[in-house]
Amino acid sequence: MSLKNKLHVLKRKFRSSKYAPAFNALHTFLYLPDETTHGGTHIKVADDLKRTMNTVIMAMVPCLIFGMFNAGYQHHLATGAIDAVSGGFFSSEFWTLANFSIGFWKILPLVIVSYGVGLGIEFLFAIIKKHEVEEGYLVTGMLVPLIVPVDIPLWMLAVAVAFGVVIGKEVFGGTGMNILNPALTIRAFLFFAYPTWMSGDKVWVEGAVERANEIAAGANLDAISGETILGSLAQGKDFAYSTADMFLGFIPGSVGETSTLLILLGGLFLIFTKIGSWRIMLSSALGAIVMGLIFNQVADAGIIGEGSKFYGLMNTPFWHHLMIGGFAFGTVFMATDPVTASQTNKGKWIYGFLVGFISILIRVFNPAYPEGVMLAILLMNVFAPTIDHYVIQGNVKKRMKRLKAKVA
Amino acid sequence: MSNDIKIKKGLNINLKGEAEKTVEQAVISKFCTVRPEDFHSVIPKLIAREGTKLKAGETIFYDKSNEAVKFVSPVSGTVVEVVRGPKRRVDAVKIEVDSEQVYQDNGKFDIDAAQPDAVKAHFLASGCWPFIKQRPYDVVANPSKTPKAIFISGYASAPLAADLDFTLKGKETELQAAINALGKLTSGKIHVSVGANSNSPLAGLTGVTLHKVSGPHPVGNVGTLINKVDPVNKGEVVWTVNAQDLVIIGELLLTGKFNAERIVALAGSEIEKPRYFKTKIGSEVATMIYDKGVAQGAHPRIISGNVLSGKHIKPDGALDYYSNVITVIPEGDDYELFGWNKPVFNKISTSRALTFSWLNPKKVYDLNTNTNGEHRAFVVTGGYEEVFPLDIYPLQVLKACMYKDLDEMEALGMYEVAPEDFALTEFVCVSKQPHQKIIREGLDLMLKEIG
């Protein structure tokens, strides 16, 4: 008996048991089910939710791999083991096995914990609530390791994932029903519960926290640190990264957010495959540019002096904002989440613009934590239904007007 | 002002097995089946019991809630079986067909001299009324209301649909008679759509407003025509009639005979020689598919209607009251290894997520009935709008139907739609939601609560 038939027999055996959703979830990863249409259309398109989610994951894989190299690169750079990159994107200092192995062994556990805990909870809820395991977490589980600092303790990540999946998603009814982006809910939980692990100049470089602890314990070692560009700007400090570094991604930051180039390619892939909304990505970039330009004007006009603590970020050329911090990553992979974004095409323009606009606003004015994308997207997630409501009211009003014209 | 309608949103689904343009006379069916479920929301009150002899055009049952609306037999014969479902619901009336057909004589009808009420009474008495459907609710028209306009689509854009230019050829006299009579029943116009490059017999009719339509499916759906010409407002009623049924109406008016003959396309990839048949409403599909039809040992899905909104029937099933196409496609009840992530070349997709149907939009596909994935909650947005040309928000209407908010359903345009308008959004739905069913249930709820 072939594997296909064996599994089919097993599926029938499991059908009436409460573990059927768990079995089906695994079975459908191997085989597209034998389900046929009944009632309604007799044929269906080739796409399903698994394919859609898989496409998003494919777009993120380059960022993940780059993140692994970058984790090692930042570590070796901070310890002085290697020199800064000098040869563009394919610099030999960056793409080394030594860099990769540090990142790989550091980031793989993040991925495993993220998927293990998250999918575990999804399976549990599917069994309890007797529905199929939905694919939403496939993307969330990949996003999470990419938006946390590389040194985040695994238990914290596990706690945050559990919180995010249960409170951010399952209490609303699971995939498709949530108000807030689950991955950002997880990150926001980490940010508010363990702020020392989510900001500062130690967490972005592998080994920096450990080294600091050793020094505090009396070890005679050089401290290593790595401040993100945003952190430096917020404190009015200089940083040693060129525009090319920012664009290519040779800078400290959350695991997958640093390479604007690869994120851009991922975004173009999502637009080409029609999985990601180009309206949100484009309008979000526009929103950020507009806000950045406004701040540039304010700084140029001398309204805010060089002594002001906001000057550093306000004076940053507007287009740099698109490349530093998590802006690009958030815009391409998180603002475009169809469940939590606006659902009408017109609404997507407004939603995206405001995500970009507010990101830069928070980024500049938040003294404690110079990153606004996470909070901007979460805020706009909350307002997305309101935006849609007004867009749809336009259509409703048109209908009312037509009726009135008839009656009059 | 130009009456042409051009749409961009939509999707042409090119399937294998288009009917060749030759007409064969189908073998006379031994049994004729009339299924009350074809007339949605009608509760039948049977007149013809088992053993009753009927002439073609004689009443089988009438609508319990509206006794004037009569449903007549397409053939002359003897009722052999009334198939009942739960709670003694009438599922089907099976008539054994006489070898010699006898028609009930309704008399020639003088259309020009007739008053509107007389026309209506003639339609009701002769069994032509059920061919008139109304919106809102997509049900058999309520005779007590006057429609603001009547809409007829003369352009079939659905996959493997019967070509109306071909099936209506030579029927100009009947069509004109039907139009003349219908014209008396509305205070407004009769809007007829024909393909922009077509050679439709409908184009030469008088007393109609002609619209030349072009663009992808659903440009030929009557719902699209209504939405682009004169959408239904609250409190208004429009009627729709299938173009092929005008022929039956016209013949009845001219000769007095209810002749349920219709040219039907037999199409689909499982049919060896797809072609047209002349047959009657309610005929067994076996009369058409036995010769050069379905291959031995095949495992087909037989559909009365098109692949998007037709009805699944068994091999011993019959042509339904409104369809002019029988589609036969392969069943897809098999697993596919890694079907969810491997590149797909042989299925249609509106995305490009390792699906490659965008490379060649003209390619002809052999699709089966596999759902290509499991049912999920609504997740992806923006995809429906690409194939939905009506000025309505599809996702929001569907959700309003699901949470049964009558005010919202009304405000979002439920009076304007029929389930068939949501066939394409259902086809492209990544979450495999049953859109047409959701809309049908929403309309039923509105019909019950608002009426």
Short mmCIF file of C-alpha atoms in Angstrom, two decimals, chain A residues 198-378:
data_model
loop_
_atom_site.label_atom_id
_atom_site.label_comp_id
_atom_site.label_asym_id
_atom_site.label_seq_id
_atom_site.Cartn_x
_atom_site.Cartn_y
_atom_site.Cartn_z
CA MET A 198 14.68 45.13 23.64
CA SER A 199 16.61 48.39 23.63
CA GLY A 200 19.94 49.89 24.59
CA ASP A 201 23.36 49.34 23.13
CA LYS A 202 23.99 45.79 24.31
CA VAL A 203 21.25 43.58 22.94
CA TRP A 204 21.88 44.02 19.21
CA VAL A 205 25.23 42.31 19.14
CA GLU A 206 25.65 38.65 19.92
CA GLY A 207 27.50 38.17 23.21
CA ALA A 208 27.47 41.82 24.32
CA VAL A 209 25.19 41.30 27.31
CA GLU A 210 27.10 38.27 28.43
CA ARG A 211 30.38 40.16 28.15
CA ALA A 212 28.97 43.06 30.17
CA ASN A 213 27.90 40.63 32.89
CA GLU A 214 31.37 39.09 32.96
CA ILE A 215 32.95 42.50 33.29
CA ALA A 216 30.59 43.37 36.09
CA ALA A 217 31.62 40.15 37.78
CA GLY A 218 35.23 41.26 37.65
CA ALA A 219 36.56 39.78 34.44
CA ASN A 220 39.28 41.79 32.74
CA LEU A 221 37.83 42.06 29.24
CA ASP A 222 36.99 44.77 26.77
CA ALA A 223 33.31 45.65 26.68
CA ILE A 224 31.58 45.10 23.36
CA SER A 225 28.56 47.04 22.27
CA GLY A 226 26.64 48.00 19.22
CA GLU A 227 24.16 50.80 19.13
CA THR A 228 21.59 50.88 16.38
CA ILE A 229 21.62 53.90 14.12
CA LEU A 230 18.34 55.07 15.57
CA GLY A 231 19.74 54.75 19.08
CA SER A 232 22.76 56.84 18.17
CA LEU A 233 20.63 59.47 16.49
CA ALA A 234 18.24 59.67 19.42
CA GLN A 235 21.13 60.35 21.74
CA GLY A 236 22.73 62.81 19.35
CA LYS A 237 25.76 60.58 18.91
CA ASP A 238 27.65 59.94 15.71
CA PHE A 239 27.62 56.57 14.08
CA ALA A 240 30.09 54.92 11.81
CA TYR A 241 27.81 53.50 9.15
CA SER A 242 27.59 54.70 5.59
CA THR A 243 24.38 55.01 3.58
CA ALA A 244 25.44 51.91 1.66
CA ASP A 245 25.74 49.99 4.95
CA MET A 246 22.21 51.00 5.85
CA PHE A 247 20.83 49.99 2.50
CA LEU A 248 22.69 46.71 2.26
CA GLY A 249 22.14 45.88 5.90
CA PHE A 250 25.59 45.75 7.56
CA ILE A 251 24.25 47.45 10.66
CA PRO A 252 23.07 46.29 14.09
CA GLY A 253 19.38 45.76 14.60
CA SER A 254 16.76 43.07 14.99
CA VAL A 255 17.67 39.84 13.25
CA GLY A 256 15.98 40.29 9.89
CA GLU A 257 15.25 43.98 9.66
CA THR A 258 18.62 45.35 8.64
CA SER A 259 18.94 44.69 4.93
CA THR A 260 16.72 47.16 3.12
CA LEU A 261 17.89 45.68 -0.18
CA LEU A 262 16.64 42.17 0.59
CA ILE A 263 13.43 43.48 2.14
CA LEU A 264 12.84 45.50 -0.99
CA LEU A 265 13.38 42.40 -3.13
CA GLY A 266 11.01 40.46 -0.86
CA GLY A 267 8.47 43.24 -1.19
CA LEU A 268 8.74 43.25 -4.98
CA PHE A 269 8.28 39.48 -4.97
CA LEU A 270 5.14 39.83 -2.87
CA ILE A 271 3.79 42.51 -5.18
CA PHE A 272 4.59 40.45 -8.25
CA THR A 273 2.89 37.37 -6.86
CA LYS A 274 -0.08 39.57 -5.87
CA ILE A 275 0.13 38.28 -2.32
CA GLY A 276 1.25 41.54 -0.69
CA SER A 277 -0.61 44.80 -1.17
CA TRP A 278 1.40 47.27 -3.24
CA ARG A 279 -1.01 49.97 -2.16
CA ILE A 280 -0.03 49.62 1.48
CA MET A 281 3.69 49.35 0.78
CA LEU A 282 3.75 52.35 -1.53
CA SER A 283 1.52 54.60 0.55
CA SER A 284 3.41 53.71 3.69
CA ALA A 285 6.70 54.77 2.09
CA LEU A 286 5.01 57.97 0.92
CA GLY A 287 3.72 58.66 4.42
CA ALA A 288 7.19 58.23 5.87
CA ILE A 289 8.72 60.48 3.23
CA VAL A 290 6.16 63.22 3.88
CA MET A 291 6.72 63.12 7.63
CA GLY A 292 10.48 62.98 7.14
CA LEU A 293 10.36 66.00 4.85
CA ILE A 294 8.30 67.95 7.35
CA PHE A 295 10.85 67.27 10.07
CA ASN A 296 13.70 68.18 7.73
CA GLN A 297 12.01 71.51 7.06
CA VAL A 298 11.51 72.11 10.76
CA ALA A 299 15.17 71.43 11.41
CA ASP A 300 16.32 73.53 8.46
CA ALA A 301 14.15 76.44 9.47
CA GLY A 302 15.86 76.48 12.83
CA ILE A 303 12.67 75.98 14.77
CA ILE A 304 14.45 73.26 16.67
CA GLY A 305 17.99 74.05 17.64
CA GLU A 306 20.95 71.72 17.51
CA GLY A 307 20.80 71.47 21.27
CA SER A 308 17.38 69.86 21.19
CA LYS A 309 17.27 66.16 21.86
CA PHE A 310 15.06 65.73 18.81
CA TYR A 311 17.50 67.41 16.48
CA GLY A 312 19.48 64.32 15.58
CA LEU A 313 16.51 62.38 14.25
CA MET A 314 14.74 65.40 12.78
CA ASN A 315 17.75 66.38 10.79
CA THR A 316 18.20 62.88 9.36
CA PRO A 317 17.62 63.12 5.61
CA PHE A 318 14.06 61.97 4.99
CA TRP A 319 15.05 59.12 2.73
CA HIS A 320 17.39 57.66 5.35
CA HIS A 321 14.33 56.97 7.48
CA LEU A 322 13.25 54.36 4.95
CA MET A 323 16.45 52.41 5.47
CA ILE A 324 17.10 52.57 9.18
CA GLY A 325 15.36 50.73 11.96
CA GLY A 326 12.51 48.38 11.22
CA PHE A 327 10.63 50.65 8.87
CA ALA A 328 11.20 48.70 5.67
CA PHE A 329 10.58 45.34 7.30
CA GLY A 330 7.44 46.52 9.06
CA THR A 331 6.02 48.09 5.94
CA VAL A 332 6.61 45.14 3.67
CA PHE A 333 5.85 42.21 5.93
CA MET A 334 3.69 43.44 8.79
CA ALA A 335 1.62 46.41 7.71
CA THR A 336 0.45 44.32 4.75
CA ASP A 337 -1.08 41.57 6.90
CA PRO A 338 -4.50 41.37 5.20
CA VAL A 339 -6.39 40.47 8.35
CA THR A 340 -5.31 43.45 10.42
CA ALA A 341 -4.86 46.03 7.66
CA SER A 342 -7.65 47.90 5.95
CA GLN A 343 -9.62 45.60 3.70
CA THR A 344 -10.84 48.03 1.07
CA ASN A 345 -8.52 49.28 -1.65
CA LYS A 346 -9.15 52.93 -0.86
CA GLY A 347 -8.75 52.19 2.83
CA LYS A 348 -5.39 50.58 2.15
CA TRP A 349 -4.04 53.84 0.77
CA ILE A 350 -5.11 55.77 3.86
CA TYR A 351 -4.01 53.05 6.26
CA GLY A 352 -0.59 52.68 4.65
CA PHE A 353 0.03 56.40 4.50
CA LEU A 354 -0.77 56.80 8.17
CA VAL A 355 1.43 53.83 9.11
CA GLY A 356 4.40 55.52 7.45
CA PHE A 357 3.51 58.98 8.72
CA ILE A 358 3.04 57.93 12.35
CA SER A 359 6.09 55.63 12.29
CA ILE A 360 8.40 58.55 11.70
CA LEU A 361 6.47 60.76 14.11
CA ILE A 362 6.87 58.26 16.96
CA ARG A 363 10.43 57.54 15.94
CA VAL A 364 11.42 61.17 16.33
CA PHE A 365 9.47 62.05 19.44
CA ASN A 366 9.78 58.88 21.49
CA PRO A 367 12.59 59.59 23.95
CA ALA A 368 12.78 56.13 25.47
CA TYR A 369 12.78 53.98 22.42
CA PRO A 370 13.59 55.40 19.05
CA GLU A 371 11.53 53.05 16.94
CA GLY A 372 8.02 53.83 15.86
CA VAL A 373 7.08 51.24 13.30
CA MET A 374 5.80 48.63 15.71
CA LEU A 375 3.60 51.06 17.58
CA ALA A 376 2.45 52.82 14.42
CA ILE A 377 1.29 49.57 12.84
CA LEU A 378 -0.42 48.39 16.02
#
